[in-house]
Amino acid sequence: MSNSTSPSLASPAPPISAPPRPADVGSLRRSWRRGMTPPPNLDVVQWAERYRKLSKESSNGGKFFVSRVEVARGPMLWATEPGVSKITLMACTQLLKTTLIENVIGRFAHVDPCPMLGVFPKDDAAETFSKDRLAPMIRDTKVLTDLFGEAKSRDAGATLSHKQFPGGHITLVGANSPTNLAMRPIRLLVCDEIDKYPLSAGGEGPPIDLAEERQAEFKANSLTVVACSPTIAGRSAIEASYEESDQRKAFVRCPHPGCGAWQSLEWERVRFEKDEAGKIDTHTARYECEACERPWTEAQRLVALKRIEWRQTRSFTCCGEPQTPERWAPLAHGVRRALCRHCGGQAVPNDHAGGVASKLYAPKQTIRETVTKFARALRRGPETLRTFFNTQLARTWKEGADAPDWHDVYARRDTYLSGTVCRAALILFAGVDVQKDRLEVGVWGFGRNRERWLVEHRVLPGPTNRPEVWADLEAMFEETWQHDAGAEMAVRDWGIDSSGFTAEVYAFVRSQGGRGNVHAVDGQDSYASAFLGVGAKDTTPAGKKLRRGLKTIRVGASFAKQELMGCLALQRPAEGNPFPAGFVHLPRDVPEDQVKQLTAEELVTHVTRGRTRREWVPIGGRRNEVLDCANYARGLAAMRGWDRWRELHWRDLEAALGIEQARPTIDEASLPPAVAAGTLAARNLQRRAVRRSRVNNRPMR
């Protein structure tokens, strides 16, 4: 067989390439030069005004100008401010939140490409942002179109949640999926509407915390942006984040000649009149300067909004003195840093930049329109008024029975130390809260005038499905606490929460049956009383309750919480004056965290389908074990009759502790006159004495 190839089948020789034409060489040089030239080092404002094109779906289609909403300039500049690693923006609706997120994403994708993650309340919200916000921005901004490429109809759905570009990618996920939050390392994290996030993503922890853990590889230059309108005070995630920041506010200058005072625009400076019927006259709405108190016209307000300075307002301590910012450094990177009045140093760190902005900074909404919305909210009720505060004023809404501020409670501590019992505390009760990995024990002292004292709060670590931690609790039953009178006091009754780990608690209480003072406690949502009675838990095979079986102490938890919050709000009297009834005493060395837990819940009113329901909810995700222990101890005290004890009972308790009572001096002038013998009064006294002797000598049945 021949292996030769037919000439007719041989491949033709490749043609000799012609030398490149001069035009092709120039094009090649220009392309090479563009490829070797790094992107311009622009901040977010410079990038947006140079490259950003607003889509036709926007109300301001065309070239982007930040001066249209000048208040947005500062937050955009913070993204490249040296030292800033997190930005919190608590703002009203339809002002600057989404624009900030869009421009930050666009700038970093073009100028400083990196892996990004966008987190939204749910997956469908992430897809909506991708289709309605991100895709139009990429389509209408040429530099982004070149980076991301033209979207194709056949793969548009597959790239809604993940888009790649040279040097990085952006992933959009919902906050309810822990898998998506922990999928890949990221450098830039943007979180929108964080108050709508679940408290825990799939039971693995707060979504933002999970997402921020993915920035560990980019710790040196990572950036987190969180934005939202606030919701309920104490439960708003954006409010908590803003309080942790340097608390920047937007200042404007009074437009009146001769004044020029710088001030942040506050709702309290909005003025309006009311008619004879008490209704708000919106035609009289105006803003008044806090310095000269002269009203601003709408034109003057718009002039003031053309120049805005963001300033740090968080209080600080410098040169050994607590201070509120009064001096600021020159404007740089969109903010004026707070300065110490003594040394002149920048006293407030800027690693966490936080800003707040209301509709008073919106050039498209007049003061009259804002007041009109307020008047409508007043007419429609609390729910609409809450929406006004959240969406228009960027303020949280306080509802229900407010728990006292923990700072105030902490500031009025007593002088005694933990582990000791004050002289006026005459009996001890203890509550035990059961958690998966620990037991928390609160020992409380009770005395006259409905006063009570926190004696000690102790944490016993260990898995509650193991016997070791229960042995530690049993050892506490043998402990005593030193009373001021010198006696050693034991706890009268111990109450252990049985709602969470019922089997373990019941087994332990049964093992302590010989003591007679260890009880399983069942907290119930009731306002009837602190003690609601005893419930039988053991039954016969036929379902009949055993008379001598396990009993639970039913405690009105809602009653106890409401009573305690009212008592914690009582103020300490002046020196030498008696304490008010119900005063709650705390030791001098009580930790701040325990006081936060003691004030960790507030009463919130819900209206569902026309029915009103009250519920105690945690404030800002605080733990509440100290509060629960206090409520269990209160229920045991009510069970023993603390609320109705008379003076004779208190004297018996004092006698048992060795407390001597001062005998009152007898004023002879106040003694009744002697009764003369043989008179009618003397005969009546003799008859009453005979009747008393017969009653006292009567045999007992």
XYZ file of C-alpha atoms in Angstrom, residues 426 448 645-664:
22
model
C -35.297 39.861 104.792
C -40.918 45.758 103.125
C -47.390 40.120 104.553
C -48.120 42.334 107.536
C -45.722 43.934 109.951
C -45.891 40.987 112.371
C -44.479 38.675 109.691
C -41.643 41.085 108.894
C -40.764 41.294 112.576
C -40.582 37.501 112.747
C -38.154 37.475 109.800
C -36.030 40.140 111.471
C -36.012 38.187 114.720
C -34.802 35.092 112.848
C -31.919 37.154 111.437
C -31.057 38.608 114.829
C -32.162 42.120 113.962
C -33.232 43.937 117.115
C -36.113 46.337 116.887
C -35.867 49.620 118.737
C -38.566 49.778 121.377
C -40.666 52.937 121.200
